[in-house]
PDB file of C-alpha atoms in Angstrom:
ATOM      1  CA  UNK U   1      14.306  29.314  -5.425  1.00 53.00           C
ATOM      2  CA  UNK U   2      13.191  27.334  -8.459  1.00 61.00           C
ATOM      3  CA  UNK U   3      12.242  24.392  -6.252  1.00 75.00           C
ATOM      4  CA  UNK U   4      10.299  26.690  -3.926  1.00 80.00           C
ATOM      5  CA  UNK U   5       8.461  28.266  -6.843  1.00 90.00           C
ATOM      6  CA  UNK U   6       7.590  24.857  -8.273  1.00 90.00           C
ATOM      7  CA  UNK U   7       6.369  23.681  -4.879  1.00 89.00           C
ATOM      8  CA  UNK U   8       3.957  26.623  -4.780  1.00 91.00           C
ATOM      9  CA  UNK U   9       2.804  25.916  -8.339  1.00 93.00           C
ATOM     10  CA  UNK U  10       2.080  22.304  -7.427  1.00 94.00           C
ATOM     11  CA  UNK U  11       0.292  23.366  -4.264  1.00 92.00           C
ATOM     12  CA  UNK U  12      -1.920  25.625  -6.364  1.00 93.00           C
ATOM     13  CA  UNK U  13      -2.837  22.625  -8.504  1.00 95.00           C
ATOM     14  CA  UNK U  14      -3.742  20.655  -5.361  1.00 94.00           C
ATOM     15  CA  UNK U  15      -5.927  23.513  -4.121  1.00 93.00           C
ATOM     16  CA  UNK U  16      -7.618  23.733  -7.518  1.00 94.00           C
ATOM     17  CA  UNK U  17      -8.238  19.979  -7.427  1.00 93.00           C
ATOM     18  CA  UNK U  18      -9.881  20.347  -4.001  1.00 91.00           C
ATOM     19  CA  UNK U  19     -12.474  22.753  -5.501  1.00 92.00           C
ATOM     20  CA  UNK U  20     -13.079  24.682  -2.314  1.00 89.00           C
ATOM     21  CA  UNK U  21     -12.923  21.739   0.096  1.00 88.00           C
ATOM     22  CA  UNK U  22      -9.937  21.205   2.414  1.00 88.00           C
ATOM     23  CA  UNK U  23      -6.940  19.831   0.516  1.00 90.00           C
ATOM     24  CA  UNK U  24      -6.409  16.129   1.181  1.00 90.00           C
ATOM     25  CA  UNK U  25      -4.114  13.291   0.146  1.00 91.00           C
ATOM     26  CA  UNK U  26      -6.507  12.266  -2.622  1.00 92.00           C
ATOM     27  CA  UNK U  27      -6.150  15.670  -4.256  1.00 94.00           C
ATOM     28  CA  UNK U  28      -2.372  15.274  -4.180  1.00 95.00           C
ATOM     29  CA  UNK U  29      -2.784  11.862  -5.812  1.00 95.00           C
ATOM     30  CA  UNK U  30      -4.856  13.331  -8.634  1.00 95.00           C
ATOM     31  CA  UNK U  31      -2.254  16.028  -9.291  1.00 97.00           C
ATOM     32  CA  UNK U  32       0.725  13.678  -9.227  1.00 97.00           C
ATOM     33  CA  UNK U  33      -1.043  11.382 -11.694  1.00 97.00           C
ATOM     34  CA  UNK U  34      -1.140  14.259 -14.158  1.00 96.00           C
ATOM     35  CA  UNK U  35       2.254  15.891 -13.644  1.00 97.00           C
ATOM     36  CA  UNK U  36       4.188  12.606 -13.447  1.00 97.00           C
ATOM     37  CA  UNK U  37       2.522  11.192 -16.543  1.00 96.00           C
ATOM     38  CA  UNK U  38       1.281   8.016 -14.859  1.00 97.00           C
ATOM     39  CA  UNK U  39      -2.060   6.255 -15.017  1.00 97.00           C
ATOM     40  CA  UNK U  40      -2.854   5.843 -11.330  1.00 95.00           C
ATOM     41  CA  UNK U  41      -1.548   6.618  -7.876  1.00 96.00           C
ATOM     42  CA  UNK U  42      -2.126   5.350  -4.361  1.00 95.00           C
ATOM     43  CA  UNK U  43      -1.042   6.257  -0.852  1.00 93.00           C
ATOM     44  CA  UNK U  44      -0.440   3.748   1.926  1.00 90.00           C
ATOM     45  CA  UNK U  45       0.539   4.538   5.491  1.00 86.00           C
ATOM     46  CA  UNK U  46       2.270   2.412   8.081  1.00 79.00           C
ATOM     47  CA  UNK U  47       0.884   1.734  11.512  1.00 60.00           C
ATOM     48  CA  UNK U  48       2.770   0.531  14.570  1.00 51.00           C
ATOM     49  CA  UNK U  49       2.955  -3.312  14.574  1.00 46.00           C
ATOM     50  CA  UNK U  50       0.453  -3.477  11.713  1.00 55.00           C
ATOM     51  CA  UNK U  51       0.470  -4.018   7.965  1.00 62.00           C
ATOM     52  CA  UNK U  52       0.425  -1.078   5.570  1.00 75.00           C
ATOM     53  CA  UNK U  53      -2.945   0.606   5.271  1.00 81.00           C
ATOM     54  CA  UNK U  54      -4.135   2.061   1.967  1.00 86.00           C
ATOM     55  CA  UNK U  55      -5.838   5.432   2.480  1.00 87.00           C
ATOM     56  CA  UNK U  56      -6.112   6.469  -1.160  1.00 91.00           C
ATOM     57  CA  UNK U  57      -6.279   4.600  -4.478  1.00 93.00           C
ATOM     58  CA  UNK U  58      -6.978   6.585  -7.617  1.00 92.00           C
ATOM     59  CA  UNK U  59      -8.767   3.828  -9.518  1.00 94.00           C
ATOM     60  CA  UNK U  60      -9.485   0.111  -9.563  1.00 93.00           C
ATOM     61  CA  UNK U  61      -6.054  -0.786 -10.932  1.00 94.00           C
ATOM     62  CA  UNK U  62      -4.347   1.164  -8.144  1.00 95.00           C
ATOM     63  CA  UNK U  63      -6.583  -0.557  -5.596  1.00 93.00           C
ATOM     64  CA  UNK U  64      -5.721  -3.989  -7.018  1.00 94.00           C
ATOM     65  CA  UNK U  65      -2.016  -3.171  -7.030  1.00 95.00           C
ATOM     66  CA  UNK U  66      -2.133  -2.059  -3.409  1.00 93.00           C
ATOM     67  CA  UNK U  67      -4.017  -5.212  -2.490  1.00 90.00           C
ATOM     68  CA  UNK U  68      -1.311  -7.205  -4.262  1.00 91.00           C
ATOM     69  CA  UNK U  69       1.476  -5.474  -2.347  1.00 92.00           C
ATOM     70  CA  UNK U  70      -0.344  -5.927   0.958  1.00 87.00           C
ATOM     71  CA  UNK U  71      -1.030  -9.600   0.313  1.00 87.00           C
ATOM     72  CA  UNK U  72       2.440 -10.487  -0.963  1.00 88.00           C
ATOM     73  CA  UNK U  73       4.490  -8.147   1.228  1.00 87.00           C
ATOM     74  CA  UNK U  74       6.624  -7.478  -1.838  1.00 92.00           C
ATOM     75  CA  UNK U  75       7.089  -4.830  -4.523  1.00 95.00           C
ATOM     76  CA  UNK U  76       8.316  -1.240  -4.936  1.00 96.00           C
ATOM     77  CA  UNK U  77       5.707   0.108  -2.523  1.00 94.00           C
ATOM     78  CA  UNK U  78       6.814  -2.283   0.204  1.00 92.00           C
ATOM     79  CA  UNK U  79      10.516  -1.709  -0.404  1.00 93.00           C
ATOM     80  CA  UNK U  80      10.179   2.083  -0.361  1.00 93.00           C
ATOM     81  CA  UNK U  81       8.712   2.030   3.121  1.00 86.00           C
ATOM     82  CA  UNK U  82      12.166   1.392   4.547  1.00 84.00           C
ATOM     83  CA  UNK U  83      14.745   1.600   1.748  1.00 86.00           C
ATOM     84  CA  UNK U  84      13.973   4.849  -0.067  1.00 90.00           C
ATOM     85  CA  UNK U  85      12.572   5.367  -3.574  1.00 95.00           C
ATOM     86  CA  UNK U  86      11.999   2.187  -5.591  1.00 96.00           C
ATOM     87  CA  UNK U  87      11.686   2.873  -9.311  1.00 97.00           C
ATOM     88  CA  UNK U  88      10.796   0.141 -11.792  1.00 97.00           C
ATOM     89  CA  UNK U  89      10.623   1.350 -15.397  1.00 97.00           C
ATOM     90  CA  UNK U  90       9.636  -2.095 -16.683  1.00 98.00           C
ATOM     91  CA  UNK U  91       8.243  -4.725 -14.367  1.00 98.00           C
ATOM     92  CA  UNK U  92       8.569  -7.343 -17.095  1.00 97.00           C
ATOM     93  CA  UNK U  93      12.341  -7.045 -17.412  1.00 97.00           C
ATOM     94  CA  UNK U  94      14.704  -9.545 -15.816  1.00 96.00           C
ATOM     95  CA  UNK U  95      15.923  -7.144 -13.129  1.00 96.00           C
ATOM     96  CA  UNK U  96      12.415  -6.436 -11.817  1.00 97.00           C
ATOM     97  CA  UNK U  97      11.400 -10.093 -12.072  1.00 96.00           C
ATOM     98  CA  UNK U  98      14.445 -11.086 -10.014  1.00 97.00           C
ATOM     99  CA  UNK U  99      13.935  -8.276  -7.507  1.00 96.00           C
ATOM    100  CA  UNK U 100      10.220  -9.007  -6.955  1.00 96.00           C
ATOM    101  CA  UNK U 101       9.710 -12.557  -8.267  1.00 96.00           C
ATOM    102  CA  UNK U 102       6.094 -12.851  -7.148  1.00 94.00           C
ATOM    103  CA  UNK U 103       4.884  -9.255  -7.327  1.00 96.00           C
ATOM    104  CA  UNK U 104       6.334  -8.285 -10.719  1.00 97.00           C
ATOM    105  CA  UNK U 105       4.659 -11.034 -12.826  1.00 97.00           C
ATOM    106  CA  UNK U 106       1.374 -10.480 -10.991  1.00 95.00           C
ATOM    107  CA  UNK U 107       1.543  -6.732 -11.648  1.00 97.00           C
ATOM    108  CA  UNK U 108       2.218  -7.290 -15.350  1.00 97.00           C
ATOM    109  CA  UNK U 109      -0.774  -9.653 -15.456  1.00 96.00           C
ATOM    110  CA  UNK U 110      -2.891  -6.772 -14.134  1.00 95.00           C
ATOM    111  CA  UNK U 111      -1.679  -4.566 -16.977  1.00 96.00           C
ATOM    112  CA  UNK U 112       0.874  -2.529 -15.007  1.00 97.00           C
ATOM    113  CA  UNK U 113       4.302  -2.300 -16.621  1.00 97.00           C
ATOM    114  CA  UNK U 114       5.982   0.441 -14.567  1.00 98.00           C
ATOM    115  CA  UNK U 115       5.769   1.284 -10.864  1.00 98.00           C
ATOM    116  CA  UNK U 116       7.430   4.040  -8.872  1.00 98.00           C
ATOM    117  CA  UNK U 117       7.279   4.180  -5.088  1.00 97.00           C
ATOM    118  CA  UNK U 118       8.336   7.238  -3.100  1.00 97.00           C
ATOM    119  CA  UNK U 119       8.587   7.159   0.697  1.00 94.00           C
ATOM    120  CA  UNK U 120       6.524   9.542   2.787  1.00 91.00           C
ATOM    121  CA  UNK U 121       9.062  10.423   5.420  1.00 85.00           C
ATOM    122  CA  UNK U 122       9.761  13.271   7.827  1.00 77.00           C
ATOM    123  CA  UNK U 123      13.263  12.969   9.255  1.00 73.00           C
ATOM    124  CA  UNK U 124      13.503   9.494  10.730  1.00 72.00           C
ATOM    125  CA  UNK U 125       9.737   9.016  10.833  1.00 74.00           C
ATOM    126  CA  UNK U 126       8.353   6.743   8.108  1.00 79.00           C
ATOM    127  CA  UNK U 127       4.735   7.667   7.462  1.00 83.00           C
ATOM    128  CA  UNK U 128       4.051   5.607   4.371  1.00 89.00           C
ATOM    129  CA  UNK U 129       4.542   5.555   0.620  1.00 94.00           C
ATOM    130  CA  UNK U 130       3.266   7.238  -2.540  1.00 97.00           C
ATOM    131  CA  UNK U 131       2.855   4.652  -5.316  1.00 97.00           C
ATOM    132  CA  UNK U 132       2.669   5.574  -9.009  1.00 98.00           C
ATOM    133  CA  UNK U 133       1.571   3.088 -11.671  1.00 98.00           C
ATOM    134  CA  UNK U 134       1.833   3.181 -15.463  1.00 97.00           C
ATOM    135  CA  UNK U 135       0.429   0.779 -18.050  1.00 97.00           C
ATOM    136  CA  UNK U 136       3.350   1.337 -20.445  1.00 97.00           C
ATOM    137  CA  UNK U 137       7.016   0.771 -19.609  1.00 97.00           C
ATOM    138  CA  UNK U 138       9.292   3.765 -19.244  1.00 97.00           C
ATOM    139  CA  UNK U 139      11.118   5.812 -16.637  1.00 97.00           C
ATOM    140  CA  UNK U 140       9.985   9.047 -15.072  1.00 97.00           C
ATOM    141  CA  UNK U 141      11.957  11.900 -16.588  1.00 96.00           C
ATOM    142  CA  UNK U 142      13.870  14.295 -14.358  1.00 95.00           C
ATOM    143  CA  UNK U 143      11.069  16.848 -14.074  1.00 96.00           C
ATOM    144  CA  UNK U 144       8.400  14.225 -13.465  1.00 97.00           C
ATOM    145  CA  UNK U 145      10.415  12.649 -10.668  1.00 96.00           C
ATOM    146  CA  UNK U 146      11.175  16.047  -9.120  1.00 96.00           C
ATOM    147  CA  UNK U 147       7.483  16.966  -9.147  1.00 96.00           C
ATOM    148  CA  UNK U 148       6.497  13.616  -7.668  1.00 97.00           C
ATOM    149  CA  UNK U 149       9.010  14.054  -4.838  1.00 95.00           C
ATOM    150  CA  UNK U 150       7.699  17.539  -4.080  1.00 94.00           C
ATOM    151  CA  UNK U 151       4.148  16.221  -4.023  1.00 95.00           C
ATOM    152  CA  UNK U 152       5.224  13.374  -1.740  1.00 94.00           C
ATOM    153  CA  UNK U 153       6.398  16.072   0.693  1.00 91.00           C
ATOM    154  CA  UNK U 154       3.010  17.752   0.340  1.00 92.00           C
ATOM    155  CA  UNK U 155       1.257  14.471   1.102  1.00 91.00           C
ATOM    156  CA  UNK U 156       3.399  14.118   4.239  1.00 86.00           C
ATOM    157  CA  UNK U 157       2.392  17.594   5.395  1.00 86.00           C
ATOM    158  CA  UNK U 158      -1.296  16.865   4.832  1.00 86.00           C
ATOM    159  CA  UNK U 159      -1.097  13.528   6.645  1.00 81.00           C
ATOM    160  CA  UNK U 160       0.480  15.125   9.687  1.00 75.00           C
ATOM    161  CA  UNK U 161      -1.707  18.227   9.607  1.00 71.00           C
ATOM    162  CA  UNK U 162      -4.900  16.203   9.341  1.00 55.00           C
ATOM    163  CA  UNK U 163      -3.812  13.914  12.154  1.00 44.00           C
ATOM    164  CA  UNK U 164      -4.116  10.918   9.849  1.00 41.00           C
ATOM    165  CA  UNK U 165      -0.804   9.590  11.148  1.00 39.00           C
ATOM    166  CA  UNK U 166       0.760  10.568  14.446  1.00 37.00           C
ATOM    167  CA  UNK U 167       4.493  11.050  14.877  1.00 37.00           C
ATOM    168  CA  UNK U 168       4.849   7.602  16.437  1.00 38.00           C
ATOM    169  CA  UNK U 169       3.218   5.927  13.446  1.00 39.00           C
ATOM    170  CA  UNK U 170      -0.208   5.423  14.997  1.00 38.00           C
ATOM    171  CA  UNK U 171      -3.441   6.629  13.485  1.00 38.00           C
ATOM    172  CA  UNK U 172      -6.128   8.321  15.596  1.00 34.00           C
ATOM    173  CA  UNK U 173      -9.077   6.065  16.273  1.00 33.00           C
ATOM    174  CA  UNK U 174     -11.574   8.351  14.596  1.00 31.00           C
ATOM    175  CA  UNK U 175      -9.750   8.084  11.256  1.00 34.00           C
ATOM    176  CA  UNK U 176     -10.834   4.460  10.908  1.00 38.00           C
ATOM    177  CA  UNK U 177      -9.181   1.680   8.886  1.00 46.00           C
ATOM    178  CA  UNK U 178      -9.903   0.610   5.338  1.00 54.00           C
ATOM    179  CA  UNK U 179      -9.645  -3.098   6.153  1.00 62.00           C
ATOM    180  CA  UNK U 180      -9.898  -3.507   9.952  1.00 71.00           C
ATOM    181  CA  UNK U 181     -10.469  -7.242   9.546  1.00 78.00           C
ATOM    182  CA  UNK U 182      -6.783  -7.693   8.626  1.00 77.00           C
ATOM    183  CA  UNK U 183      -5.741  -6.193  11.950  1.00 75.00           C
ATOM    184  CA  UNK U 184      -8.355  -8.197  13.841  1.00 81.00           C
ATOM    185  CA  UNK U 185      -7.348 -11.437  12.140  1.00 82.00           C
ATOM    186  CA  UNK U 186      -3.666 -10.821  12.852  1.00 77.00           C
ATOM    187  CA  UNK U 187      -4.481 -10.421  16.544  1.00 80.00           C
ATOM    188  CA  UNK U 188      -6.571 -13.573  16.557  1.00 84.00           C
ATOM    189  CA  UNK U 189      -3.769 -15.604  14.960  1.00 84.00           C
ATOM    190  CA  UNK U 190      -1.358 -14.241  17.583  1.00 82.00           C
ATOM    191  CA  UNK U 191      -3.714 -15.566  20.272  1.00 83.00           C
ATOM    192  CA  UNK U 192      -4.272 -18.901  18.502  1.00 83.00           C
ATOM    193  CA  UNK U 193      -0.679 -19.928  17.901  1.00 82.00           C
ATOM    194  CA  UNK U 194       1.363 -17.692  20.209  1.00 80.00           C
ATOM    195  CA  UNK U 195       3.514 -15.960  17.601  1.00 76.00           C
ATOM    196  CA  UNK U 196       4.405 -12.317  17.040  1.00 73.00           C
ATOM    197  CA  UNK U 197       2.139 -10.023  15.033  1.00 71.00           C
ATOM    198  CA  UNK U 198       4.722  -9.996  12.241  1.00 65.00           C
ATOM    199  CA  UNK U 199       4.737 -13.813  11.990  1.00 72.00           C
ATOM    200  CA  UNK U 200       0.933 -13.915  12.172  1.00 75.00           C
ATOM    201  CA  UNK U 201       0.719 -11.507   9.249  1.00 71.00           C
ATOM    202  CA  UNK U 202       3.178 -13.625   7.251  1.00 68.00           C
ATOM    203  CA  UNK U 203       0.969 -16.700   7.866  1.00 77.00           C
ATOM    204  CA  UNK U 204      -2.089 -14.738   6.747  1.00 77.00           C
ATOM    205  CA  UNK U 205      -0.366 -13.482   3.595  1.00 71.00           C
ATOM    206  CA  UNK U 206       1.009 -16.916   2.746  1.00 72.00           C
ATOM    207  CA  UNK U 207      -2.431 -18.489   2.997  1.00 80.00           C
ATOM    208  CA  UNK U 208      -3.964 -15.757   0.809  1.00 77.00           C
ATOM    209  CA  UNK U 209      -1.277 -16.188  -1.838  1.00 66.00           C
ATOM    210  CA  UNK U 210      -1.382 -19.987  -1.816  1.00 75.00           C
ATOM    211  CA  UNK U 211      -5.157 -20.008  -2.240  1.00 79.00           C
ATOM    212  CA  UNK U 212      -5.270 -17.092  -4.706  1.00 77.00           C
ATOM    213  CA  UNK U 213      -7.487 -15.025  -2.404  1.00 79.00           C
ATOM    214  CA  UNK U 214      -7.490 -11.410  -1.295  1.00 78.00           C
ATOM    215  CA  UNK U 215      -5.869 -10.790   2.070  1.00 78.00           C
ATOM    216  CA  UNK U 216      -8.998  -9.023   3.309  1.00 80.00           C
ATOM    217  CA  UNK U 217     -11.179 -12.039   2.393  1.00 85.00           C
ATOM    218  CA  UNK U 218      -8.955 -14.498   4.229  1.00 85.00           C
ATOM    219  CA  UNK U 219      -8.895 -12.164   7.225  1.00 84.00           C
ATOM    220  CA  UNK U 220     -12.700 -11.954   7.198  1.00 87.00           C
ATOM    221  CA  UNK U 221     -12.881 -15.755   7.381  1.00 89.00           C
ATOM    222  CA  UNK U 222     -10.531 -15.746  10.369  1.00 88.00           C
ATOM    223  CA  UNK U 223     -12.567 -13.083  12.149  1.00 88.00           C
ATOM    224  CA  UNK U 224     -15.797 -14.997  11.439  1.00 87.00           C
ATOM    225  CA  UNK U 225     -14.105 -18.139  12.831  1.00 87.00           C
ATOM    226  CA  UNK U 226     -14.497 -20.027   9.563  1.00 89.00           C
ATOM    227  CA  UNK U 227     -10.722 -20.369   9.370  1.00 88.00           C
ATOM    228  CA  UNK U 228      -8.089 -20.954  12.030  1.00 85.00           C
ATOM    229  CA  UNK U 229      -4.311 -21.315  12.078  1.00 82.00           C
ATOM    230  CA  UNK U 230      -3.003 -24.161  14.239  1.00 74.00           C
ATOM    231  CA  UNK U 231       0.534 -24.373  15.606  1.00 68.00           C
ATOM    232  CA  UNK U 232       1.775 -26.486  12.697  1.00 56.00           C
ATOM    233  CA  UNK U 233       1.895 -25.368   9.061  1.00 46.00           C
ATOM    234  CA  UNK U 234      -1.604 -26.617   8.187  1.00 47.00           C
ATOM    235  CA  UNK U 235      -4.611 -24.337   8.239  1.00 50.00           C
ATOM    236  CA  UNK U 236      -7.873 -25.947   9.277  1.00 48.00           C
ATOM    237  CA  UNK U 237     -11.417 -25.429   8.010  1.00 48.00           C
ATOM    238  CA  UNK U 238     -14.346 -27.783   7.818  1.00 41.00           C
ATOM    239  CA  UNK U 239     -16.672 -28.394   4.875  1.00 37.00           C
ATOM    240  CA  UNK U 240     -19.434 -26.439   6.575  1.00 43.00           C
ATOM    241  CA  UNK U 241     -17.226 -23.379   6.865  1.00 44.00           C
ATOM    242  CA  UNK U 242     -16.855 -23.726  10.635  1.00 41.00           C
ATOM    243  CA  UNK U 243     -13.675 -23.664  12.648  1.00 40.00           C
ATOM    244  CA  UNK U 244     -12.061 -26.891  13.713  1.00 41.00           C
ATOM    245  CA  UNK U 245     -11.864 -25.936  17.345  1.00 36.00           C
TER     246      UNK U 245
END
């Protein structure tokens, strides 16, 4: 009963946040930021045979953190997509640095010391993840974690109700994509070198990381044919920015 009552209280906060407009995932993110005592939140969904897609980021730091996770394919938000909640009270400690050796130092450099990722899941269907970020180290207390989990359930309900994510993990075409160039580039690399979409995405991420670029920027260069991925490990460009065909 207590959990049910709290769920209704949290829902009321989401409705208040919506200010008369239909409740959406962004309103849930704003509420969870407050009740969980964090600085920023983000929501990413998974698409069939595609990288995670960020549909909400509460501020610039959250957006940069999501970009980091997407580029590196590492971190609490990536782990929680398949392995359940991933809670890091201090990303600078040895355990976090060993667990996410690339992501954790990069997150700390961005000013994020704690990250908590909760899966958005209905039964066996993985919809995505709710990411919470804090600039100071420290765990979520019992009530904060309980509220965040309840709000993750609310986010799931809104995603399904709005048709943002279908039961098979696909998103309706009219919903659009935040960074469609990543999906386009992945498909182009598949065609260029004859690998799976998963391997193509790994190549794309590796290039972005090695050259200290955003994944979306590298993808845009692939789509514009300024960058191509040959069958070997080298990636070819020419000084004029044109593809080495």
